[in-house]
mmCIF file with all atom_site columns, C-alpha atoms in Angstrom:
data_model
loop_
_atom_site.group_PDB
_atom_site.id
_atom_site.type_symbol
_atom_site.label_atom_id
_atom_site.label_alt_id
_atom_site.label_comp_id
_atom_site.label_asym_id
_atom_site.label_entity_id
_atom_site.label_seq_id
_atom_site.pdbx_PDB_ins_code
_atom_site.Cartn_x
_atom_site.Cartn_y
_atom_site.Cartn_z
_atom_site.occupancy
_atom_site.B_iso_or_equiv
_atom_site.pdbx_formal_charge
_atom_site.auth_seq_id
_atom_site.auth_comp_id
_atom_site.auth_asym_id
_atom_site.auth_atom_id
_atom_site.pdbx_PDB_model_num
ATOM 1   C CA . MET A 1 1   ? -12.648 -32.093 62.367 1.00 69.00 ? 1   MET A CA 1
ATOM 2   C CA . TRP A 1 2   ? -13.364 -28.997 63.270 1.00 68.00 ? 2   TRP A CA 1
ATOM 3   C CA . ALA A 1 3   ? -9.772  -27.807 63.513 1.00 60.00 ? 3   ALA A CA 1
ATOM 4   C CA . ARG A 1 4   ? -8.997  -28.764 59.594 1.00 67.00 ? 4   ARG A CA 1
ATOM 5   C CA . VAL A 1 5   ? -12.607 -27.321 58.456 1.00 55.00 ? 5   VAL A CA 1
ATOM 6   C CA . LEU A 1 6   ? -11.385 -24.503 60.641 1.00 54.00 ? 6   LEU A CA 1
ATOM 7   C CA . ARG A 1 7   ? -8.075  -23.870 58.658 1.00 60.00 ? 7   ARG A CA 1
ATOM 8   C CA . LEU A 1 8   ? -9.619  -24.613 55.488 1.00 55.00 ? 8   LEU A CA 1
ATOM 9   C CA . VAL A 1 9   ? -11.970 -22.035 56.021 1.00 52.00 ? 9   VAL A CA 1
ATOM 10  C CA . LEU A 1 10  ? -8.802  -19.348 56.881 1.00 54.00 ? 10  LEU A CA 1
ATOM 11  C CA . LEU A 1 11  ? -6.986  -20.416 54.235 1.00 47.00 ? 11  LEU A CA 1
ATOM 12  C CA . VAL A 1 12  ? -9.821  -19.665 50.996 1.00 48.00 ? 12  VAL A CA 1
ATOM 13  C CA . LEU A 1 13  ? -10.816 -16.286 53.483 1.00 49.00 ? 13  LEU A CA 1
ATOM 14  C CA . LEU A 1 14  ? -6.911  -15.699 52.896 1.00 51.00 ? 14  LEU A CA 1
ATOM 15  C CA . ALA A 1 15  ? -6.432  -17.118 48.991 1.00 44.00 ? 15  ALA A CA 1
ATOM 16  C CA . VAL A 1 16  ? -9.121  -15.393 47.711 1.00 42.00 ? 16  VAL A CA 1
ATOM 17  C CA . PRO A 1 17  ? -8.628  -11.952 47.863 1.00 48.00 ? 17  PRO A CA 1
ATOM 18  C CA . ALA A 1 18  ? -4.459  -12.363 47.780 1.00 44.00 ? 18  ALA A CA 1
ATOM 19  C CA . LEU A 1 19  ? -5.980  -14.393 44.316 1.00 39.00 ? 19  LEU A CA 1
ATOM 20  C CA . ALA A 1 20  ? -8.168  -11.444 42.923 1.00 40.00 ? 20  ALA A CA 1
ATOM 21  C CA . TRP A 1 21  ? -5.167  -8.967  43.387 1.00 38.00 ? 21  TRP A CA 1
ATOM 22  C CA . PHE A 1 22  ? -3.115  -10.429 40.949 1.00 43.00 ? 22  PHE A CA 1
ATOM 23  C CA . VAL A 1 23  ? -5.630  -12.517 38.633 1.00 40.00 ? 23  VAL A CA 1
ATOM 24  C CA . VAL A 1 24  ? -8.750  -10.018 38.099 1.00 43.00 ? 24  VAL A CA 1
ATOM 25  C CA . LYS A 1 25  ? -6.280  -6.562  37.953 1.00 48.00 ? 25  LYS A CA 1
ATOM 26  C CA . PRO A 1 26  ? -9.347  -4.346  38.330 1.00 53.00 ? 26  PRO A CA 1
ATOM 27  C CA . VAL A 1 27  ? -9.830  -5.128  42.231 1.00 63.00 ? 27  VAL A CA 1
ATOM 28  C CA . ARG A 1 28  ? -6.737  -3.489  42.530 1.00 65.00 ? 28  ARG A CA 1
ATOM 29  C CA . VAL A 1 29  ? -9.046  0.013   42.590 1.00 72.00 ? 29  VAL A CA 1
ATOM 30  C CA . VAL A 1 30  ? -9.473  -0.990  46.526 1.00 79.00 ? 30  VAL A CA 1
ATOM 31  C CA . ALA A 1 31  ? -5.918  -0.240  46.978 1.00 83.00 ? 31  ALA A CA 1
ATOM 32  C CA . PRO A 1 32  ? -4.475  1.544   44.282 1.00 89.00 ? 32  PRO A CA 1
ATOM 33  C CA . GLU A 1 33  ? -1.622  3.236   46.726 1.00 88.00 ? 33  GLU A CA 1
ATOM 34  C CA . VAL A 1 34  ? -0.005  -0.078  46.799 1.00 86.00 ? 34  VAL A CA 1
ATOM 35  C CA . VAL A 1 35  ? 0.532   -0.293  42.661 1.00 87.00 ? 35  VAL A CA 1
ATOM 36  C CA . GLY A 1 36  ? 2.103   3.355   42.894 1.00 89.00 ? 36  GLY A CA 1
ATOM 37  C CA . MET A 1 37  ? -1.301  5.683   42.902 1.00 94.00 ? 37  MET A CA 1
ATOM 38  C CA . ILE A 1 38  ? -1.577  8.493   44.447 1.00 96.00 ? 38  ILE A CA 1
ATOM 39  C CA . CYS A 1 39  ? -4.741  9.416   46.007 1.00 96.00 ? 39  CYS A CA 1
ATOM 40  C CA . PRO A 1 40  ? -4.559  13.390  46.876 1.00 96.00 ? 40  PRO A CA 1
ATOM 41  C CA . GLN A 1 41  ? -8.783  12.785  47.889 1.00 95.00 ? 41  GLN A CA 1
ATOM 42  C CA . PRO A 1 42  ? -10.311 9.085   49.073 1.00 94.00 ? 42  PRO A CA 1
ATOM 43  C CA . PHE A 1 43  ? -11.945 9.116   46.007 1.00 96.00 ? 43  PHE A CA 1
ATOM 44  C CA . LEU A 1 44  ? -9.773  10.540  43.615 1.00 97.00 ? 44  LEU A CA 1
ATOM 45  C CA . CYS A 1 45  ? -6.425  8.662   42.662 1.00 97.00 ? 45  CYS A CA 1
ATOM 46  C CA . VAL A 1 46  ? -3.897  9.815   39.659 1.00 98.00 ? 46  VAL A CA 1
ATOM 47  C CA . GLU A 1 47  ? -0.759  8.167   38.586 1.00 95.00 ? 47  GLU A CA 1
ATOM 48  C CA . THR A 1 48  ? 1.570   11.664  38.956 1.00 95.00 ? 48  THR A CA 1
ATOM 49  C CA . ALA A 1 49  ? 0.197   14.549  41.174 1.00 96.00 ? 49  ALA A CA 1
ATOM 50  C CA . ALA A 1 50  ? 0.690   16.733  37.820 1.00 97.00 ? 50  ALA A CA 1
ATOM 51  C CA . SER A 1 51  ? -2.585  15.029  36.545 1.00 97.00 ? 51  SER A CA 1
ATOM 52  C CA . GLU A 1 52  ? -4.587  15.846  39.740 1.00 97.00 ? 52  GLU A CA 1
ATOM 53  C CA . PRO A 1 53  ? -6.038  18.874  38.205 1.00 98.00 ? 53  PRO A CA 1
ATOM 54  C CA . GLN A 1 54  ? -7.466  17.651  35.092 1.00 98.00 ? 54  GLN A CA 1
ATOM 55  C CA . ALA A 1 55  ? -8.475  14.253  36.819 1.00 98.00 ? 55  ALA A CA 1
ATOM 56  C CA . LEU A 1 56  ? -10.897 16.353  39.105 1.00 98.00 ? 56  LEU A CA 1
ATOM 57  C CA . GLY A 1 57  ? -12.061 18.548  36.800 1.00 98.00 ? 57  GLY A CA 1
ATOM 58  C CA . LEU A 1 58  ? -12.749 15.563  34.419 1.00 98.00 ? 58  LEU A CA 1
ATOM 59  C CA . TYR A 1 59  ? -14.255 13.775  38.115 1.00 98.00 ? 59  TYR A CA 1
ATOM 60  C CA . ASP A 1 60  ? -17.017 16.792  39.127 1.00 98.00 ? 60  ASP A CA 1
ATOM 61  C CA . GLU A 1 61  ? -17.407 17.171  35.943 1.00 98.00 ? 61  GLU A CA 1
ATOM 62  C CA . ALA A 1 62  ? -19.019 14.157  34.869 1.00 98.00 ? 62  ALA A CA 1
ATOM 63  C CA . ARG A 1 63  ? -20.055 13.512  38.650 1.00 98.00 ? 63  ARG A CA 1
ATOM 64  C CA . ALA A 1 64  ? -22.371 16.356  38.060 1.00 98.00 ? 64  ALA A CA 1
ATOM 65  C CA . PHE A 1 65  ? -23.564 15.728  34.714 1.00 98.00 ? 65  PHE A CA 1
ATOM 66  C CA . VAL A 1 66  ? -24.554 12.381  36.321 1.00 98.00 ? 66  VAL A CA 1
ATOM 67  C CA . ASP A 1 67  ? -26.353 13.322  39.535 1.00 98.00 ? 67  ASP A CA 1
ATOM 68  C CA . GLY A 1 68  ? -28.259 16.384  37.329 1.00 97.00 ? 68  GLY A CA 1
ATOM 69  C CA . ARG A 1 69  ? -29.374 14.129  34.196 1.00 96.00 ? 69  ARG A CA 1
ATOM 70  C CA . VAL A 1 70  ? -29.281 10.653  34.902 1.00 97.00 ? 70  VAL A CA 1
ATOM 71  C CA . GLY A 1 71  ? -29.491 9.708   38.603 1.00 97.00 ? 71  GLY A CA 1
ATOM 72  C CA . PRO A 1 72  ? -27.797 11.349  42.245 1.00 97.00 ? 72  PRO A CA 1
ATOM 73  C CA . LEU A 1 73  ? -25.248 8.374   43.272 1.00 98.00 ? 73  LEU A CA 1
ATOM 74  C CA . GLU A 1 74  ? -24.591 7.877   47.202 1.00 97.00 ? 74  GLU A CA 1
ATOM 75  C CA . GLY A 1 75  ? -21.208 8.861   48.022 1.00 96.00 ? 75  GLY A CA 1
ATOM 76  C CA . GLN A 1 76  ? -17.767 9.628   46.011 1.00 96.00 ? 76  GLN A CA 1
ATOM 77  C CA . PRO A 1 77  ? -17.691 7.344   43.886 1.00 97.00 ? 77  PRO A CA 1
ATOM 78  C CA . ARG A 1 78  ? -13.386 6.304   43.419 1.00 97.00 ? 78  ARG A CA 1
ATOM 79  C CA . VAL A 1 79  ? -11.861 6.427   40.012 1.00 98.00 ? 79  VAL A CA 1
ATOM 80  C CA . VAL A 1 80  ? -8.656  5.578   39.295 1.00 97.00 ? 80  VAL A CA 1
ATOM 81  C CA . PHE A 1 81  ? -7.143  8.087   36.214 1.00 98.00 ? 81  PHE A CA 1
ATOM 82  C CA . CYS A 1 82  ? -4.146  6.342   34.804 1.00 97.00 ? 82  CYS A CA 1
ATOM 83  C CA . SER A 1 83  ? -2.096  8.695   32.341 1.00 96.00 ? 83  SER A CA 1
ATOM 84  C CA . SER A 1 84  ? 0.253   5.520   30.573 1.00 96.00 ? 84  SER A CA 1
ATOM 85  C CA . GLU A 1 85  ? -0.791  2.518   29.052 1.00 95.00 ? 85  GLU A CA 1
ATOM 86  C CA . ASP A 1 86  ? 1.888   0.879   32.091 1.00 94.00 ? 86  ASP A CA 1
ATOM 87  C CA . CYS A 1 87  ? -0.471  2.012   34.770 1.00 94.00 ? 87  CYS A CA 1
ATOM 88  C CA . ALA A 1 88  ? -3.799  0.988   32.675 1.00 93.00 ? 88  ALA A CA 1
ATOM 89  C CA . ASN A 1 89  ? -1.464  -2.731  32.917 1.00 91.00 ? 89  ASN A CA 1
ATOM 90  C CA . ARG A 1 90  ? -1.038  -2.346  36.260 1.00 90.00 ? 90  ARG A CA 1
ATOM 91  C CA . PHE A 1 91  ? -5.365  -2.685  36.743 1.00 87.00 ? 91  PHE A CA 1
ATOM 92  C CA . GLY A 1 92  ? -5.097  -5.027  34.011 1.00 88.00 ? 92  GLY A CA 1
ATOM 93  C CA . LEU A 1 93  ? -7.858  -2.915  31.155 1.00 88.00 ? 93  LEU A CA 1
ATOM 94  C CA . GLY A 1 94  ? -6.040  -4.635  28.374 1.00 89.00 ? 94  GLY A CA 1
ATOM 95  C CA . ASP A 1 95  ? -8.152  -3.526  25.482 1.00 91.00 ? 95  ASP A CA 1
ATOM 96  C CA . ARG A 1 96  ? -10.910 -1.333  27.260 1.00 92.00 ? 96  ARG A CA 1
ATOM 97  C CA . SER A 1 97  ? -10.299 2.558   27.416 1.00 96.00 ? 97  SER A CA 1
ATOM 98  C CA . ALA A 1 98  ? -11.630 2.492   31.090 1.00 96.00 ? 98  ALA A CA 1
ATOM 99  C CA . VAL A 1 99  ? -13.829 -0.021  33.819 1.00 94.00 ? 99  VAL A CA 1
ATOM 100 C CA . THR A 1 100 ? -15.449 -0.219  36.385 1.00 95.00 ? 100 THR A CA 1
ATOM 101 C CA . PHE A 1 101 ? -15.584 -3.210  39.079 1.00 90.00 ? 101 PHE A CA 1
ATOM 102 C CA . GLY A 1 102 ? -18.883 -2.979  40.879 1.00 89.00 ? 102 GLY A CA 1
ATOM 103 C CA . THR A 1 103 ? -19.577 -0.042  43.212 1.00 93.00 ? 103 THR A CA 1
ATOM 104 C CA . LEU A 1 104 ? -15.717 -0.336  44.344 1.00 92.00 ? 104 LEU A CA 1
ATOM 105 C CA . GLY A 1 105 ? -14.104 1.719   41.820 1.00 95.00 ? 105 GLY A CA 1
ATOM 106 C CA . THR A 1 106 ? -13.538 2.666   38.169 1.00 96.00 ? 106 THR A CA 1
ATOM 107 C CA . VAL A 1 107 ? -10.676 3.195   36.393 1.00 96.00 ? 107 VAL A CA 1
ATOM 108 C CA . ILE A 1 108 ? -9.192  5.712   33.044 1.00 98.00 ? 108 ILE A CA 1
ATOM 109 C CA . GLY A 1 109 ? -6.678  4.598   31.016 1.00 97.00 ? 109 GLY A CA 1
ATOM 110 C CA . PRO A 1 110 ? -4.818  7.260   28.940 1.00 97.00 ? 110 PRO A CA 1
ATOM 111 C CA . ARG A 1 111 ? -7.796  7.514   25.683 1.00 96.00 ? 111 ARG A CA 1
ATOM 112 C CA . ALA A 1 112 ? -10.304 8.001   28.189 1.00 98.00 ? 112 ALA A CA 1
ATOM 113 C CA . TRP A 1 113 ? -9.504  11.236  29.451 1.00 98.00 ? 113 TRP A CA 1
ATOM 114 C CA . LYS A 1 114 ? -12.720 12.710  27.934 1.00 98.00 ? 114 LYS A CA 1
ATOM 115 C CA . PRO A 1 115 ? -15.874 14.153  29.517 1.00 98.00 ? 115 PRO A CA 1
ATOM 116 C CA . TYR A 1 116 ? -17.943 11.357  27.914 1.00 98.00 ? 116 TYR A CA 1
ATOM 117 C CA . TYR A 1 117 ? -15.612 8.775   28.481 1.00 98.00 ? 117 TYR A CA 1
ATOM 118 C CA . VAL A 1 118 ? -15.414 9.338   32.626 1.00 98.00 ? 118 VAL A CA 1
ATOM 119 C CA . ARG A 1 119 ? -19.676 9.782   32.623 1.00 98.00 ? 119 ARG A CA 1
ATOM 120 C CA . HIS A 1 120 ? -20.654 6.196   30.987 1.00 98.00 ? 120 HIS A CA 1
ATOM 121 C CA . GLU A 1 121 ? -18.182 5.153   33.822 1.00 98.00 ? 121 GLU A CA 1
ATOM 122 C CA . LEU A 1 122 ? -20.162 7.075   36.509 1.00 98.00 ? 122 LEU A CA 1
ATOM 123 C CA . ILE A 1 123 ? -23.710 5.879   35.241 1.00 98.00 ? 123 ILE A CA 1
ATOM 124 C CA . HIS A 1 124 ? -22.248 2.073   35.170 1.00 98.00 ? 124 HIS A CA 1
ATOM 125 C CA . HIS A 1 125 ? -21.351 2.927   39.066 1.00 97.00 ? 125 HIS A CA 1
ATOM 126 C CA . LEU A 1 126 ? -24.619 4.023   39.154 1.00 98.00 ? 126 LEU A CA 1
ATOM 127 C CA . GLN A 1 127 ? -26.515 1.248   37.810 1.00 97.00 ? 127 GLN A CA 1
ATOM 128 C CA . GLY A 1 128 ? -24.643 -1.047  40.212 1.00 96.00 ? 128 GLY A CA 1
ATOM 129 C CA . GLN A 1 129 ? -26.249 1.314   43.389 1.00 97.00 ? 129 GLN A CA 1
ATOM 130 C CA . ARG A 1 130 ? -29.712 1.114   41.882 1.00 97.00 ? 130 ARG A CA 1
ATOM 131 C CA . PHE A 1 131 ? -29.998 -2.619  40.665 1.00 96.00 ? 131 PHE A CA 1
ATOM 132 C CA . GLY A 1 132 ? -27.834 -4.215  42.906 1.00 94.00 ? 132 GLY A CA 1
ATOM 133 C CA . VAL A 1 133 ? -23.804 -5.375  41.842 1.00 90.00 ? 133 VAL A CA 1
ATOM 134 C CA . LEU A 1 134 ? -24.531 -8.726  41.087 1.00 91.00 ? 134 LEU A CA 1
ATOM 135 C CA . ARG A 1 135 ? -28.128 -7.878  39.620 1.00 94.00 ? 135 ARG A CA 1
ATOM 136 C CA . ARG A 1 136 ? -26.454 -5.761  36.869 1.00 92.00 ? 136 ARG A CA 1
ATOM 137 C CA . LEU A 1 137 ? -24.144 -8.317  35.444 1.00 90.00 ? 137 LEU A CA 1
ATOM 138 C CA . PHE A 1 138 ? -27.017 -10.389 34.322 1.00 94.00 ? 138 PHE A CA 1
ATOM 139 C CA . MET A 1 139 ? -29.174 -7.458  32.830 1.00 97.00 ? 139 MET A CA 1
ATOM 140 C CA . PRO A 1 140 ? -29.162 -6.764  29.173 1.00 97.00 ? 140 PRO A CA 1
ATOM 141 C CA . SER A 1 141 ? -25.891 -5.808  27.756 1.00 97.00 ? 141 SER A CA 1
ATOM 142 C CA . TRP A 1 142 ? -28.406 -3.278  25.345 1.00 98.00 ? 142 TRP A CA 1
ATOM 143 C CA . LEU A 1 143 ? -29.789 -1.999  28.470 1.00 98.00 ? 143 LEU A CA 1
ATOM 144 C CA . ILE A 1 144 ? -26.501 -1.721  30.482 1.00 98.00 ? 144 ILE A CA 1
ATOM 145 C CA . GLU A 1 145 ? -24.398 -0.289  27.852 1.00 98.00 ? 145 GLU A CA 1
ATOM 146 C CA . GLY A 1 146 ? -26.261 0.785   25.573 1.00 98.00 ? 146 GLY A CA 1
ATOM 147 C CA . MET A 1 147 ? -27.947 3.176   28.683 1.00 98.00 ? 147 MET A CA 1
ATOM 148 C CA . ALA A 1 148 ? -24.214 4.211   29.368 1.00 98.00 ? 148 ALA A CA 1
ATOM 149 C CA . TYR A 1 149 ? -23.305 5.291   25.729 1.00 98.00 ? 149 TYR A CA 1
ATOM 150 C CA . ALA A 1 150 ? -26.174 7.124   24.884 1.00 98.00 ? 150 ALA A CA 1
ATOM 151 C CA . LEU A 1 151 ? -26.981 8.837   28.149 1.00 98.00 ? 151 LEU A CA 1
ATOM 152 C CA . SER A 1 152 ? -23.454 9.752   28.829 1.00 98.00 ? 152 SER A CA 1
ATOM 153 C CA . GLN A 1 153 ? -23.582 11.973  25.260 1.00 97.00 ? 153 GLN A CA 1
ATOM 154 C CA . ASP A 1 154 ? -21.066 10.440  23.712 1.00 97.00 ? 154 ASP A CA 1
ATOM 155 C CA . PRO A 1 155 ? -20.530 12.213  20.715 1.00 97.00 ? 155 PRO A CA 1
ATOM 156 C CA . ARG A 1 156 ? -19.147 9.446   18.300 1.00 96.00 ? 156 ARG A CA 1
ATOM 157 C CA . PRO A 1 157 ? -21.525 9.344   15.428 1.00 96.00 ? 157 PRO A CA 1
ATOM 158 C CA . THR A 1 158 ? -21.630 4.964   15.204 1.00 96.00 ? 158 THR A CA 1
ATOM 159 C CA . LEU A 1 159 ? -19.953 2.551   17.319 1.00 96.00 ? 159 LEU A CA 1
ATOM 160 C CA . ALA A 1 160 ? -18.113 -0.306  16.823 1.00 96.00 ? 160 ALA A CA 1
ATOM 161 C CA . GLU A 1 161 ? -20.357 -3.185  16.592 1.00 97.00 ? 161 GLU A CA 1
ATOM 162 C CA . PRO A 1 162 ? -22.306 -4.364  19.492 1.00 97.00 ? 162 PRO A CA 1
ATOM 163 C CA . TRP A 1 163 ? -22.122 -0.819  21.229 1.00 97.00 ? 163 TRP A CA 1
ATOM 164 C CA . GLN A 1 164 ? -23.771 0.310   18.191 1.00 98.00 ? 164 GLN A CA 1
ATOM 165 C CA . ALA A 1 165 ? -26.859 -1.737  18.278 1.00 98.00 ? 165 ALA A CA 1
ATOM 166 C CA . TYR A 1 166 ? -27.177 -1.545  21.980 1.00 98.00 ? 166 TYR A CA 1
ATOM 167 C CA . ARG A 1 167 ? -27.168 2.639   22.241 1.00 98.00 ? 167 ARG A CA 1
ATOM 168 C CA . THR A 1 168 ? -30.130 2.332   19.165 1.00 98.00 ? 168 THR A CA 1
ATOM 169 C CA . HIS A 1 169 ? -32.145 -0.503  21.153 1.00 98.00 ? 169 HIS A CA 1
ATOM 170 C CA . PHE A 1 170 ? -31.855 1.968   24.474 1.00 98.00 ? 170 PHE A CA 1
ATOM 171 C CA . THR A 1 171 ? -32.549 4.600   22.350 1.00 98.00 ? 171 THR A CA 1
ATOM 172 C CA . ASP A 1 172 ? -35.623 3.306   21.068 1.00 98.00 ? 172 ASP A CA 1
ATOM 173 C CA . TRP A 1 173 ? -36.599 1.839   24.140 1.00 98.00 ? 173 TRP A CA 1
ATOM 174 C CA . LEU A 1 174 ? -36.416 4.990   26.512 1.00 98.00 ? 174 LEU A CA 1
ATOM 175 C CA . ALA A 1 175 ? -38.732 7.190   24.092 1.00 97.00 ? 175 ALA A CA 1
ATOM 176 C CA . ARG A 1 176 ? -41.320 4.164   24.387 1.00 97.00 ? 176 ARG A CA 1
ATOM 177 C CA . ILE A 1 177 ? -41.445 4.090   28.114 1.00 95.00 ? 177 ILE A CA 1
ATOM 178 C CA . GLY A 1 178 ? -40.040 8.209   28.626 1.00 95.00 ? 178 GLY A CA 1
ATOM 179 C CA . PRO A 1 179 ? -36.810 9.520   31.145 1.00 94.00 ? 179 PRO A CA 1
ATOM 180 C CA . GLU A 1 180 ? -39.172 9.739   33.768 1.00 95.00 ? 180 GLU A CA 1
ATOM 181 C CA . ARG A 1 181 ? -39.703 6.014   34.235 1.00 96.00 ? 181 ARG A CA 1
ATOM 182 C CA . MET A 1 182 ? -36.567 4.575   32.677 1.00 97.00 ? 182 MET A CA 1
ATOM 183 C CA . TRP A 1 183 ? -35.264 3.236   36.297 1.00 97.00 ? 183 TRP A CA 1
ATOM 184 C CA . GLN A 1 184 ? -38.543 1.715   36.859 1.00 96.00 ? 184 GLN A CA 1
ATOM 185 C CA . GLU A 1 185 ? -39.229 0.124   34.201 1.00 95.00 ? 185 GLU A CA 1
ATOM 186 C CA . ALA A 1 186 ? -35.020 -1.014  33.838 1.00 95.00 ? 186 ALA A CA 1
ATOM 187 C CA . ALA A 1 187 ? -35.302 -2.671  36.808 1.00 93.00 ? 187 ALA A CA 1
ATOM 188 C CA . GLY A 1 188 ? -37.820 -5.163  35.500 1.00 92.00 ? 188 GLY A CA 1
ATOM 189 C CA . LEU A 1 189 ? -36.009 -6.469  33.013 1.00 91.00 ? 189 LEU A CA 1
#
C-alpha cells in the first residue's frame, strides 16, 4: 500500500515539472540554456552574443527606473531577451510581446526591445515580490496591468482595450490615494 502511494507521489513529482516544461512554455525561463539561449550573467540571457550589449543596456535602464520610481526590486530578476520569433515561440509568447512568469523570470520578445516594455515587465516582477505570485493572480486587472502601463511610462497615447481602460482606472485611482500610499492601498485590494 505505502509502496504504491510512494510510487504515485514520485511519478507526480517527476511528471508535473516535465509536463510544465512542454505545456507552459514560459516556465522555460528557469533553464533557458536548455532551449539554446546564452546566459552571460545569471540574470540575463540572449539569443546571440552580439545582442548582449543592447539587452544589458535595456535591463540596466529598466532596473534603475523601477528601483528609483516604482519600488526597489529584490535580487536580480532574470530576463531572457529573444531577438527572433523562433525564440519567442520556444518560450510560448504567442501574440504577447513579453511575459513575466511569476518571480521566476521574464521573456522579452523581438517586438519588446524598448525601455518601456522592459520596465513594464520588471514592474510585474516587483508586483510578484510585493503581493506574492498567487495573490497577484487574483488582484484586479486594472491594478496589475494599469500599474505596469502607467508607471512604465509607456508612450503610446492610446492602448488597445482593455489595456487603455486599465491604465486610466489605475491613473485615476493613484491620483486619489497618492503615490506614497500606492503599495499599501494596493495590498488591501
